[in-house]
CSV table of C-alpha atoms in Angstrom, one decimal:
chain,number,residue,atom,x,y,z
A,1117,MET,CA,90.5,-10.5,-48.4
A,1118,SER,CA,90.1,-12.6,-45.4
A,1119,ASP,CA,91.1,-10.0,-42.9
A,1120,SER,CA,90.0,-6.9,-44.7
A,1121,ALA,CA,86.7,-5.1,-44.6
A,1122,GLU,CA,87.0,-4.0,-48.2
A,1123,PRO,CA,83.6,-4.1,-50.0
A,1124,THR,CA,83.4,-6.8,-52.7
A,1125,THR,CA,80.7,-7.4,-55.3
A,1126,TRP,CA,78.8,-10.6,-55.3
A,1127,ALA,CA,76.1,-12.1,-57.5
A,1128,LEU,CA,73.8,-12.9,-54.6
A,1129,GLU,CA,73.4,-11.5,-51.1
A,1130,ILE,CA,71.6,-13.7,-48.6
A,1131,ASP,CA,70.1,-11.6,-45.8
A,1132,CYS,CA,70.5,-13.5,-42.6
A,1133,ARG,CA,70.4,-10.5,-40.3
A,1134,GLY,CA,68.8,-11.5,-36.9
A,1135,MET,CA,68.9,-15.2,-37.7
A,1136,ARG,CA,70.5,-17.6,-35.2
A,1137,CYS,CA,72.6,-20.7,-35.9
A,1138,PRO,CA,72.1,-22.8,-37.9
A,1139,ALA,CA,69.6,-20.7,-40.0
A,1140,PRO,CA,72.2,-18.8,-42.0
A,1141,ILE,CA,73.9,-22.0,-43.0
A,1142,ILE,CA,70.5,-23.6,-44.0
A,1143,GLU,CA,69.8,-20.5,-46.2
A,1144,LEU,CA,73.2,-20.8,-47.8
A,1145,ALA,CA,72.7,-24.5,-48.5
A,1146,LYS,CA,69.2,-23.8,-50.0
A,1147,ARG,CA,70.2,-20.7,-52.1
A,1148,HIS,CA,73.8,-21.0,-53.2
A,1149,THR,CA,72.7,-22.8,-56.4
A,1150,GLU,CA,70.9,-19.6,-57.5
A,1151,VAL,CA,74.3,-18.4,-58.8
A,1152,SER,CA,76.4,-19.9,-61.6
A,1153,VAL,CA,79.6,-21.9,-60.9
A,1154,GLY,CA,82.4,-19.5,-60.3
A,1155,GLN,CA,80.2,-16.7,-58.9
A,1156,LEU,CA,80.1,-15.3,-55.4
A,1157,VAL,CA,77.5,-15.5,-52.7
A,1158,ALA,CA,77.5,-13.4,-49.6
A,1159,VAL,CA,75.9,-14.5,-46.3
A,1160,VAL,CA,75.1,-11.4,-44.4
A,1161,ALA,CA,74.8,-12.4,-40.8
A,1162,THR,CA,74.7,-10.9,-37.4
A,1163,ASP,CA,75.0,-14.3,-35.7
A,1164,VAL,CA,78.6,-14.8,-34.5
A,1165,ALA,CA,78.6,-18.5,-35.2
A,1166,ALA,CA,78.4,-17.8,-39.0
A,1167,ARG,CA,82.1,-16.6,-38.9
A,1168,VAL,CA,83.1,-20.2,-38.1
A,1169,ASP,CA,80.2,-22.1,-39.7
A,1170,VAL,CA,80.3,-20.6,-43.2
A,1171,PRO,CA,84.0,-21.7,-43.8
A,1172,ALA,CA,83.3,-25.1,-42.1
A,1173,TRP,CA,80.3,-25.6,-44.5
A,1174,CYS,CA,82.5,-24.7,-47.5
A,1175,ARG,CA,85.1,-27.3,-46.3
A,1176,MET,CA,82.4,-30.0,-45.8
A,1177,ARG,CA,80.6,-29.3,-49.1
A,1178,GLY,CA,83.6,-28.7,-51.3
A,1179,GLN,CA,82.8,-25.0,-51.9
A,1180,GLU,CA,85.4,-22.2,-51.7
A,1181,TYR,CA,85.4,-19.8,-48.7
A,1182,VAL,CA,86.6,-16.5,-50.1
A,1183,GLY,CA,86.6,-14.5,-46.8
A,1184,GLU,CA,84.9,-12.0,-44.7
A,1185,SER,CA,83.6,-8.6,-46.0
A,1186,VAL,CA,80.9,-6.2,-45.1
A,1187,ALA,CA,77.5,-5.4,-46.4
A,1188,ASP,CA,76.5,-1.8,-47.2
A,1189,ASP,CA,75.3,-1.2,-43.6
A,1190,GLY,CA,78.5,-2.6,-42.1
A,1191,THR,CA,77.0,-6.0,-41.2
A,1192,PRO,CA,79.6,-8.9,-41.6
A,1193,ALA,CA,79.3,-10.7,-45.0
A,1194,PHE,CA,80.8,-14.1,-45.4
A,1195,VAL,CA,81.7,-14.7,-49.0
A,1196,VAL,CA,81.6,-18.0,-50.8
A,1197,ARG,CA,82.5,-19.0,-54.4
A,1198,ARG,CA,80.3,-21.7,-55.9
A,1199,VAL,CA,82.7,-24.2,-57.3
A,1200,SER,CA,80.3,-27.1,-58.1
B,726,MET,CA,75.3,-45.5,-10.6
B,727,SER,CA,74.0,-42.9,-13.0
B,728,THR,CA,70.7,-42.6,-14.9
B,729,PRO,CA,70.9,-45.1,-17.8
B,730,GLY,CA,71.1,-42.6,-20.6
B,731,TYR,CA,73.6,-40.3,-18.9
B,732,LEU,CA,76.3,-39.7,-21.4
B,733,ASP,CA,77.9,-36.6,-19.9
B,734,SER,CA,80.7,-37.8,-17.7
B,735,ALA,CA,83.1,-35.1,-19.1
B,736,SER,CA,80.9,-32.6,-17.4
B,737,SER,CA,80.7,-34.7,-14.2
B,738,GLU,CA,81.4,-38.4,-13.5
B,739,PRO,CA,78.9,-39.9,-11.1
B,740,LEU,CA,80.3,-40.6,-7.6
B,741,HIS,CA,82.5,-43.7,-7.6
B,742,PRO,CA,81.2,-46.4,-5.1
B,743,ALA,CA,84.6,-46.2,-3.4
B,744,ALA,CA,84.2,-42.5,-2.9
B,745,ARG,CA,80.6,-42.9,-1.5
B,746,GLU,CA,81.8,-45.2,1.3
B,747,THR,CA,84.7,-43.1,2.2
B,748,LEU,CA,82.7,-39.9,2.1
B,749,LEU,CA,80.1,-41.2,4.5
B,750,ALA,CA,82.7,-42.4,6.9
B,751,ALA,CA,84.8,-39.2,6.7
B,752,LEU,CA,81.7,-37.0,7.2
B,753,GLU,CA,81.3,-38.7,10.6
B,754,HIS,CA,84.9,-38.3,11.7
B,755,GLY,CA,86.5,-35.6,9.7
B,756,TYR,CA,84.8,-32.5,11.0
B,757,ALA,CA,87.5,-30.9,13.2
B,758,ASP,CA,90.0,-28.2,12.3
B,759,PRO,CA,93.1,-30.1,11.2
B,760,ARG,CA,95.4,-27.3,12.6
B,761,ARG,CA,94.3,-27.8,16.3
B,762,LEU,CA,96.1,-29.8,18.9
B,763,HIS,CA,93.5,-32.2,20.1
B,764,GLY,CA,92.3,-35.7,19.3
B,765,ALA,CA,89.5,-34.8,16.9
B,766,ALA,CA,91.8,-32.4,15.1
B,767,ARG,CA,94.5,-35.1,14.8
B,768,ASN,CA,92.0,-37.4,13.2
B,769,ALA,CA,91.1,-34.7,10.6
B,770,ARG,CA,94.8,-34.0,10.0
B,771,LEU,CA,95.5,-37.7,9.5
B,772,MET,CA,92.7,-37.9,7.0
B,773,LEU,CA,93.9,-34.8,5.1
B,774,ASP,CA,97.5,-36.1,5.0
B,775,ASN,CA,96.3,-39.5,3.9
B,776,ALA,CA,94.2,-37.9,1.1
B,777,ARG,CA,97.2,-35.8,0.0
B,778,GLU,CA,99.5,-38.8,-0.1
B,779,VAL,CA,97.0,-40.9,-2.1
B,780,VAL,CA,96.4,-38.1,-4.7
B,781,ALA,CA,100.2,-37.5,-5.0
B,782,THR,CA,100.9,-41.2,-5.6
B,783,CYS,CA,98.1,-41.5,-8.2
B,784,LEU,CA,99.3,-38.4,-10.1
B,785,GLY,CA,103.0,-39.1,-9.8
B,786,VAL,CA,104.0,-36.2,-7.6
B,787,ARG,CA,105.2,-35.6,-4.0
B,788,PRO,CA,102.7,-35.1,-1.2
B,789,ASP,CA,104.0,-31.6,-0.5
B,790,GLU,CA,103.3,-30.7,-4.1
B,791,VAL,CA,99.5,-31.2,-3.6
B,792,THR,CA,97.2,-28.5,-2.4
B,793,PHE,CA,93.5,-29.2,-2.1
B,794,THR,CA,91.2,-26.4,-3.4
B,795,PRO,CA,87.5,-25.8,-3.5
B,796,SER,CA,87.3,-26.6,-7.2
B,797,GLY,CA,89.2,-27.3,-10.3
B,798,THR,CA,88.6,-23.8,-11.5
B,799,HIS,CA,90.0,-22.4,-8.3
B,800,ALA,CA,93.1,-24.6,-8.8
B,801,VAL,CA,93.5,-23.3,-12.3
B,802,HIS,CA,93.3,-19.7,-11.2
B,803,LEU,CA,95.9,-20.3,-8.4
B,804,GLY,CA,98.1,-22.2,-10.8
B,805,VAL,CA,98.1,-19.7,-13.7
B,806,LEU,CA,98.2,-16.6,-11.7
B,807,GLY,CA,100.7,-17.9,-9.1
B,808,LEU,CA,103.2,-18.9,-11.8
B,809,LEU,CA,102.7,-15.5,-13.4
B,810,ALA,CA,103.3,-13.8,-10.0
B,811,GLY,CA,106.6,-15.7,-9.8
B,812,ARG,CA,107.7,-14.4,-13.2
B,813,THR,CA,107.0,-10.7,-13.0
B,814,ARG,CA,110.7,-9.8,-13.4
B,815,VAL,CA,110.9,-11.9,-16.6
B,816,SER,CA,107.8,-11.3,-18.6
B,817,PRO,CA,104.1,-10.4,-18.1
B,818,VAL,CA,103.0,-12.5,-21.1
B,819,LEU,CA,100.7,-15.4,-20.6
B,820,ALA,CA,100.6,-17.7,-23.7
B,821,HIS,CA,97.8,-20.2,-23.7
B,822,SER,CA,96.4,-22.6,-26.3
B,823,ALA,CA,93.2,-21.3,-28.1
B,824,VAL,CA,91.3,-24.3,-26.8
B,825,GLU,CA,91.9,-24.0,-23.0
B,826,HIS,CA,89.0,-24.4,-20.6
B,827,SER,CA,87.2,-21.1,-19.8
B,828,SER,CA,88.8,-21.0,-16.4
B,829,VAL,CA,92.2,-20.5,-18.0
B,830,VAL,CA,90.7,-17.9,-20.4
B,831,HIS,CA,89.1,-16.1,-17.4
B,832,ALA,CA,92.4,-16.1,-15.5
B,833,GLY,CA,94.0,-14.6,-18.6
B,834,ASP,CA,91.4,-11.9,-18.8
B,835,TRP,CA,91.9,-11.1,-15.1
B,836,HIS,CA,95.7,-10.9,-15.7
B,837,GLY,CA,95.2,-8.7,-18.8
B,838,ALA,CA,93.0,-6.3,-16.9
B,839,ARG,CA,95.8,-5.9,-14.4
B,840,GLY,CA,98.5,-4.9,-16.9
B,841,GLY,CA,99.5,-8.3,-18.1
B,842,ALA,CA,99.4,-9.5,-21.7
B,843,VAL,CA,97.9,-12.6,-23.2
B,844,VAL,CA,98.7,-14.4,-26.5
B,845,GLU,CA,96.8,-17.3,-27.9
B,846,LEU,CA,98.6,-20.4,-29.4
B,847,PRO,CA,96.7,-21.7,-32.4
B,848,VAL,CA,95.5,-25.3,-32.9
B,849,ASP,CA,95.1,-27.5,-35.9
B,850,LEU,CA,91.8,-28.9,-37.3
B,851,GLU,CA,92.0,-31.7,-34.6
B,852,GLY,CA,92.5,-29.2,-31.8
B,853,ARG,CA,96.2,-30.0,-31.2
B,854,CYS,CA,98.2,-27.0,-30.0
B,855,THR,CA,101.2,-25.7,-32.0
B,856,THR,CA,104.6,-26.3,-30.5
B,857,GLU,CA,105.9,-23.2,-32.2
B,858,LEU,CA,106.0,-20.5,-29.6
B,859,PRO,CA,106.0,-16.8,-30.2
B,860,ASP,CA,109.3,-14.8,-30.2
B,861,GLY,CA,110.3,-12.9,-27.1
B,862,PRO,CA,110.2,-13.8,-23.4
B,863,LEU,CA,107.1,-15.5,-22.1
B,864,GLY,CA,105.9,-15.4,-18.5
B,865,VAL,CA,103.9,-18.6,-18.4
B,866,ILE,CA,102.6,-21.1,-21.0
B,867,ALA,CA,99.2,-22.6,-20.2
B,868,VAL,CA,98.4,-25.8,-22.1
B,869,GLN,CA,95.9,-28.5,-21.1
B,870,ALA,CA,96.8,-32.2,-20.8
B,871,ALA,CA,93.9,-33.0,-23.0
B,872,ASN,CA,91.0,-31.0,-24.4
B,873,HIS,CA,87.7,-31.2,-22.4
B,874,GLU,CA,85.4,-30.9,-25.5
B,875,VAL,CA,87.0,-32.9,-28.2
B,876,GLY,CA,89.5,-35.1,-26.2
B,877,THR,CA,92.6,-34.4,-28.2
B,878,ILE,CA,95.8,-35.0,-26.2
B,879,GLN,CA,98.1,-31.9,-26.2
B,880,PRO,CA,101.9,-31.9,-26.7
B,881,VAL,CA,102.6,-30.6,-23.1
B,882,ALA,CA,106.1,-32.1,-22.8
B,883,GLU,CA,107.2,-30.8,-26.3
B,884,ILE,CA,105.9,-27.3,-25.5
B,885,ALA,CA,107.6,-27.3,-22.1
B,886,SER,CA,111.0,-28.3,-23.7
B,887,ALA,CA,110.6,-25.6,-26.3
B,888,SER,CA,110.7,-22.7,-23.8
B,889,ASP,CA,112.3,-21.5,-20.6
B,890,ALA,CA,108.9,-20.3,-19.4
B,891,PRO,CA,107.1,-22.5,-16.8
B,892,VAL,CA,104.2,-24.5,-18.1
B,893,PHE,CA,100.8,-24.5,-16.3
B,894,MET,CA,98.8,-27.7,-17.2
B,895,ASP,CA,95.1,-27.9,-16.8
B,896,ALA,CA,94.7,-31.6,-16.3
B,897,CYS,CA,91.0,-31.5,-15.2
B,898,ALA,CA,89.8,-33.5,-18.2
B,899,ALA,CA,92.7,-36.0,-18.2
B,900,ALA,CA,93.5,-36.8,-14.6
B,901,GLY,CA,92.4,-40.3,-13.6
B,902,ARG,CA,91.8,-41.1,-17.3
B,903,VAL,CA,95.3,-41.2,-18.8
B,904,GLU,CA,98.8,-41.0,-17.5
B,905,LEU,CA,99.8,-37.3,-17.2
B,906,PRO,CA,102.7,-35.9,-19.3
B,907,THR,CA,105.8,-34.4,-17.8
B,908,GLY,CA,107.6,-31.1,-18.0
B,909,TRP,CA,105.0,-28.8,-16.3
B,910,ALA,CA,105.6,-26.6,-13.3
B,911,ALA,CA,102.1,-26.4,-12.0
B,912,ALA,CA,98.8,-28.2,-12.8
B,913,ALA,CA,95.2,-28.4,-11.8
B,914,VAL,CA,92.8,-31.3,-11.3
B,915,SER,CA,89.1,-31.6,-10.4
B,916,ALA,CA,87.7,-34.5,-8.4
B,917,HIS,CA,84.2,-34.6,-9.8
B,918,LYS,CA,85.6,-35.4,-13.3
B,919,TRP,CA,87.0,-38.7,-12.0
B,920,GLY,CA,84.1,-39.8,-9.8
B,921,GLY,CA,85.0,-37.8,-6.6
B,922,PRO,CA,82.6,-35.3,-5.0
B,923,ALA,CA,82.1,-31.8,-6.4
B,924,GLY,CA,83.8,-29.0,-4.4
B,925,VAL,CA,87.3,-30.6,-4.4
B,926,GLY,CA,90.1,-29.7,-6.8
B,927,ALA,CA,93.8,-29.8,-6.4
B,928,LEU,CA,96.7,-27.5,-7.3
B,929,LEU,CA,99.9,-29.3,-8.0
B,930,VAL,CA,103.1,-27.2,-7.8
B,931,ARG,CA,106.4,-29.0,-8.6
B,932,LYS,CA,109.3,-28.6,-6.2
B,933,GLY,CA,111.5,-25.8,-7.4
B,934,ALA,CA,108.8,-24.1,-9.4
B,935,ARG,CA,108.6,-20.3,-8.7
B,936,TRP,CA,105.1,-19.8,-7.5
B,937,ARG,CA,103.8,-16.8,-5.5
B,938,HIS,CA,100.4,-16.5,-4.0
B,939,PRO,CA,98.3,-14.3,-6.3
B,940,PHE,CA,95.5,-13.8,-3.8
B,941,PRO,CA,95.5,-12.5,-0.1
B,942,GLY,CA,96.4,-16.0,1.2
B,943,ASP,CA,95.5,-17.6,4.5
B,944,ASP,CA,97.1,-19.3,7.5
B,945,ARG,CA,96.2,-22.9,6.8
B,946,ILE,CA,98.5,-26.0,7.1
B,947,ASP,CA,99.2,-25.6,3.4
B,948,GLU,CA,100.4,-22.0,2.5
B,949,ARG,CA,98.9,-22.3,-1.0
B,950,SER,CA,95.4,-23.1,0.2
B,951,LEU,CA,92.6,-20.8,1.2
B,952,GLY,CA,89.9,-21.4,3.8
B,953,PHE,CA,88.9,-24.3,5.9
B,954,GLU,CA,89.8,-27.6,4.4
B,955,ASN,CA,87.1,-29.9,3.0
B,956,VAL,CA,88.6,-33.0,4.8
B,957,PRO,CA,85.8,-35.5,4.0
B,958,GLY,CA,85.7,-34.3,0.3
B,959,ALA,CA,89.4,-34.5,-0.1
B,960,LEU,CA,89.5,-38.0,1.3
B,961,ALA,CA,86.6,-39.2,-0.9
B,962,ALA,CA,88.3,-37.6,-3.9
B,963,ALA,CA,91.4,-39.5,-3.1
B,964,ALA,CA,89.5,-42.8,-2.7
B,965,ALA,CA,87.8,-42.2,-6.1
B,966,LEU,CA,91.1,-41.4,-7.8
B,967,GLN,CA,92.8,-44.4,-6.3
B,968,ALA,CA,90.0,-46.7,-7.5
B,969,MET,CA,90.0,-45.1,-11.0
B,970,THR,CA,93.8,-45.4,-11.2
B,971,ALA,CA,93.6,-49.1,-10.2
B,972,GLU,CA,91.0,-49.8,-13.0
B,973,ARG,CA,92.4,-47.2,-15.4
B,974,GLU,CA,94.1,-49.5,-17.9
B,975,GLU,CA,91.1,-51.8,-18.3
B,976,LEU,CA,88.5,-49.0,-18.3
B,977,ALA,CA,90.5,-46.8,-20.8
B,978,ALA,CA,90.9,-49.7,-23.2
B,979,ARG,CA,87.2,-50.5,-23.0
B,980,GLN,CA,86.1,-46.9,-23.4
B,981,HIS,CA,88.6,-46.2,-26.1
B,982,ALA,CA,87.1,-49.0,-28.2
B,983,THR,CA,83.5,-47.9,-27.5
B,984,VAL,CA,84.3,-44.3,-28.5
B,985,ALA,CA,86.0,-45.6,-31.7
B,986,ARG,CA,82.7,-47.5,-32.4
B,987,ILE,CA,80.6,-44.3,-31.8
B,988,ARG,CA,82.9,-42.3,-34.1
B,989,ARG,CA,82.5,-44.9,-36.9
B,990,ARG,CA,78.8,-45.4,-36.6
B,991,VAL,CA,78.0,-41.7,-36.3
B,992,ALA,CA,80.1,-41.0,-39.4
B,993,GLU,CA,78.4,-43.9,-41.3
B,994,GLU,CA,74.8,-43.5,-40.2
B,995,VAL,CA,74.3,-39.8,-39.9
B,996,PRO,CA,74.5,-37.9,-43.2
B,997,ASP,CA,76.4,-34.6,-43.3
B,998,VAL,CA,78.1,-35.0,-39.9
B,999,GLU,CA,81.6,-34.1,-38.8
B,1000,VAL,CA,83.2,-36.1,-36.1
B,1001,VAL,CA,85.9,-33.9,-34.6
B,1002,GLY,CA,89.1,-34.2,-32.6
B,1003,SER,CA,91.9,-36.7,-32.9
B,1004,ALA,CA,90.6,-40.2,-33.8
B,1005,ASP,CA,93.4,-42.0,-31.9
B,1006,HIS,CA,95.5,-39.6,-29.8
B,1007,ARG,CA,92.7,-38.6,-27.5
B,1008,LEU,CA,91.0,-39.2,-24.1
B,1009,PRO,CA,89.4,-42.6,-23.9
B,1010,HIS,CA,85.9,-41.6,-22.8
B,1011,LEU,CA,84.6,-38.8,-25.0
B,1012,VAL,CA,83.7,-37.8,-28.5
B,1013,THR,CA,82.3,-34.7,-30.2
B,1014,PHE,CA,80.5,-34.4,-33.5
B,1015,SER,CA,78.5,-31.7,-35.3
B,1016,CYS,CA,75.5,-32.2,-37.6
B,1017,LEU,CA,75.1,-29.8,-40.5
B,1018,TYR,CA,71.8,-27.8,-40.5
B,1019,VAL,CA,70.8,-28.9,-37.0
B,1020,ASP,CA,70.0,-26.7,-34.1
B,1021,GLY,CA,72.1,-27.8,-31.2
B,1022,GLU,CA,69.5,-26.9,-28.6
B,1023,ALA,CA,66.8,-28.9,-30.5
B,1024,LEU,CA,69.2,-31.9,-30.7
B,1025,VAL,CA,70.0,-31.9,-27.0
B,1026,THR,CA,66.3,-31.4,-26.1
B,1027,GLU,CA,65.1,-34.2,-28.4
B,1028,LEU,CA,67.8,-36.6,-27.1
B,1029,ASP,CA,66.8,-35.7,-23.5
B,1030,ARG,CA,63.2,-36.5,-24.3
B,1031,ARG,CA,64.4,-40.0,-25.4
B,1032,GLY,CA,66.4,-40.4,-22.1
B,1033,PHE,CA,69.9,-39.4,-23.2
B,1034,GLY,CA,71.9,-36.7,-21.4
B,1035,VAL,CA,74.6,-35.1,-23.6
B,1036,ALA,CA,76.4,-31.8,-23.7
B,1037,SER,CA,76.7,-29.4,-26.6
B,1038,GLY,CA,79.1,-26.6,-27.7
B,1039,SER,CA,76.6,-24.9,-29.9
B,1040,ALA,CA,75.9,-21.2,-29.3
B,1041,CYS,CA,72.2,-21.7,-28.7
B,1042,THR,CA,72.9,-24.1,-25.8
B,1043,ALA,CA,75.4,-21.8,-24.0
B,1044,SER,CA,74.5,-19.3,-21.4
B,1045,THR,CA,76.7,-16.8,-23.3
B,1046,LEU,CA,75.0,-17.5,-26.6
B,1047,GLN,CA,78.5,-17.7,-28.1
B,1048,PRO,CA,79.6,-20.9,-29.9
B,1049,SER,CA,82.3,-23.0,-28.2
B,1050,HIS,CA,85.6,-21.2,-28.5
B,1051,VAL,CA,87.2,-24.6,-28.8
B,1052,LEU,CA,85.2,-25.6,-31.9
B,1053,ALA,CA,85.7,-22.1,-33.3
B,1054,ALA,CA,89.5,-22.2,-32.8
B,1055,MET,CA,89.6,-25.6,-34.6
B,1056,GLY,CA,87.5,-24.2,-37.5
B,1057,VAL,CA,84.9,-27.0,-37.2
B,1058,LEU,CA,81.2,-26.6,-37.4
B,1059,THR,CA,79.8,-25.2,-34.2
B,1060,HIS,CA,76.1,-25.8,-34.8
B,1061,GLY,CA,74.4,-29.1,-34.3
B,1062,ASN,CA,77.1,-30.1,-31.9
B,1063,VAL,CA,77.0,-32.9,-29.4
B,1064,ARG,CA,79.5,-34.2,-26.9
B,1065,VAL,CA,79.1,-37.8,-25.8
B,1066,SER,CA,81.1,-38.9,-22.8
B,1067,LEU,CA,81.0,-42.3,-21.1
B,1068,THR,CA,80.8,-43.0,-17.3
B,1069,ARG,CA,82.7,-46.0,-15.9
B,1070,ASP,CA,79.4,-48.0,-15.9
B,1071,THR,CA,78.0,-47.0,-19.3
B,1072,THR,CA,77.1,-50.2,-21.0
B,1073,GLU,CA,77.4,-51.2,-24.7
B,1074,GLU,CA,73.6,-51.6,-24.8
B,1075,GLN,CA,73.2,-47.9,-23.6
B,1076,VAL,CA,75.6,-46.7,-26.3
B,1077,ASP,CA,73.8,-48.8,-29.0
B,1078,ALA,CA,70.4,-47.4,-27.9
B,1079,PHE,CA,71.8,-43.9,-28.3
B,1080,LEU,CA,73.3,-44.7,-31.7
B,1081,ASP,CA,70.0,-46.3,-32.8
B,1082,VAL,CA,67.9,-43.2,-32.1
B,1083,LEU,CA,70.4,-40.5,-33.2
B,1084,PRO,CA,70.0,-40.7,-37.1
B,1085,GLY,CA,66.2,-40.4,-36.7
B,1086,VAL,CA,66.4,-37.5,-34.3
B,1087,VAL,CA,68.8,-35.6,-36.7
B,1088,ALA,CA,66.6,-36.4,-39.7
B,1089,SER,CA,63.4,-35.1,-38.0
B,1090,ILE,CA,65.1,-31.8,-36.9
B,1091,ARG,CA,66.4,-31.3,-40.5
B,1092,ALA,CA,62.9,-32.1,-41.9
B,1093,ASP,CA,61.4,-29.5,-39.6
B,1094,ALA,CA,63.9,-26.9,-41.0
B,1095,GLY,CA,62.6,-27.8,-44.6
B,1096,LEU,CA,65.6,-29.8,-45.6
């Protein structure tokens, strides 16, 4: 899914539109535990740094980066699976 | 001598004492047009030839392979575009590593806007460029000697031997710091990175390389140069490079060990930090790390308030508001990023003072963000 813009369903959408780095990653860190292990979280962000920093956060925190999708309005959504 | 907390030599090394003396003397005597046929001109010409000879010896090339330019960036543009101009019958494709300095990227954009093509060569997590080249003929391959942000040494010779295409090497970050690799056709260096004055770069074009002037050109002594030569600057740049080369082994060993200590202490004492780039196969004097959940601009500003001058690749610190394309290509965290680089007179005490304040600064920024 990494390179497709196919809409995916996720358990939680974190609205980070208009936020600048590192705010989207801070929101992700604070809120990803709201979903159960195995469920998906989407970080919806306009900040270009999120494209790099969401996967990097997953690597550093042992979470799974699923790929990039889009929210209903076409804003990039960076999808993470909670694995722990 | 720089301000005590100045830890940004990779942006610009303070003027080397040897360069200062030479520069002052050369400003006095090196004013004339080196092309003219009178005494003052002969003095200027002698100084320019002397500078060229010294730079050539230090960098392991022939004097007629050295062209002084008004900057490292200008040398990069001349090098990349001049090699491409010599390859128009073979291929219009410029391949460059994804972590090249912006001057190479800009030369590529310029080439692309004039009908050329550009392909990026990927790098690994440490920033090391692949040696697997794309299929099909390539015009020029541009790969740096070492990365300017994370310090990783690039496999220039391996890439050069993997292709028939000439290699352009941006050596601005590496020249004077480490021995340069072989196999390249043209290269660029920048004097203020090794303790020379700003406003002096050099283009190196190896004998036999097919290089054509990509710009209108000029009628100077050296057919590759443009505009009136900066004779005092070139001589001071040469003096600094000569001094740096003489002390390189000792300085590199000392700085390499200090950076290893910074890498270790940062990883141990700052929670949720990623120290990036190659731990061993790197430039001796610089290190980059990223702190999770930290605003890069706040970090640079807080460190500045405590007397430390460092660079950052975070988007919020860039004029473009884009994160560093180097960090992005590596896939490492781009926010909370700091690059620390040592000058030749940075002391262990200054480094310790920086390492002592860093964990507290990071913790207070995180606390402000509610973490």
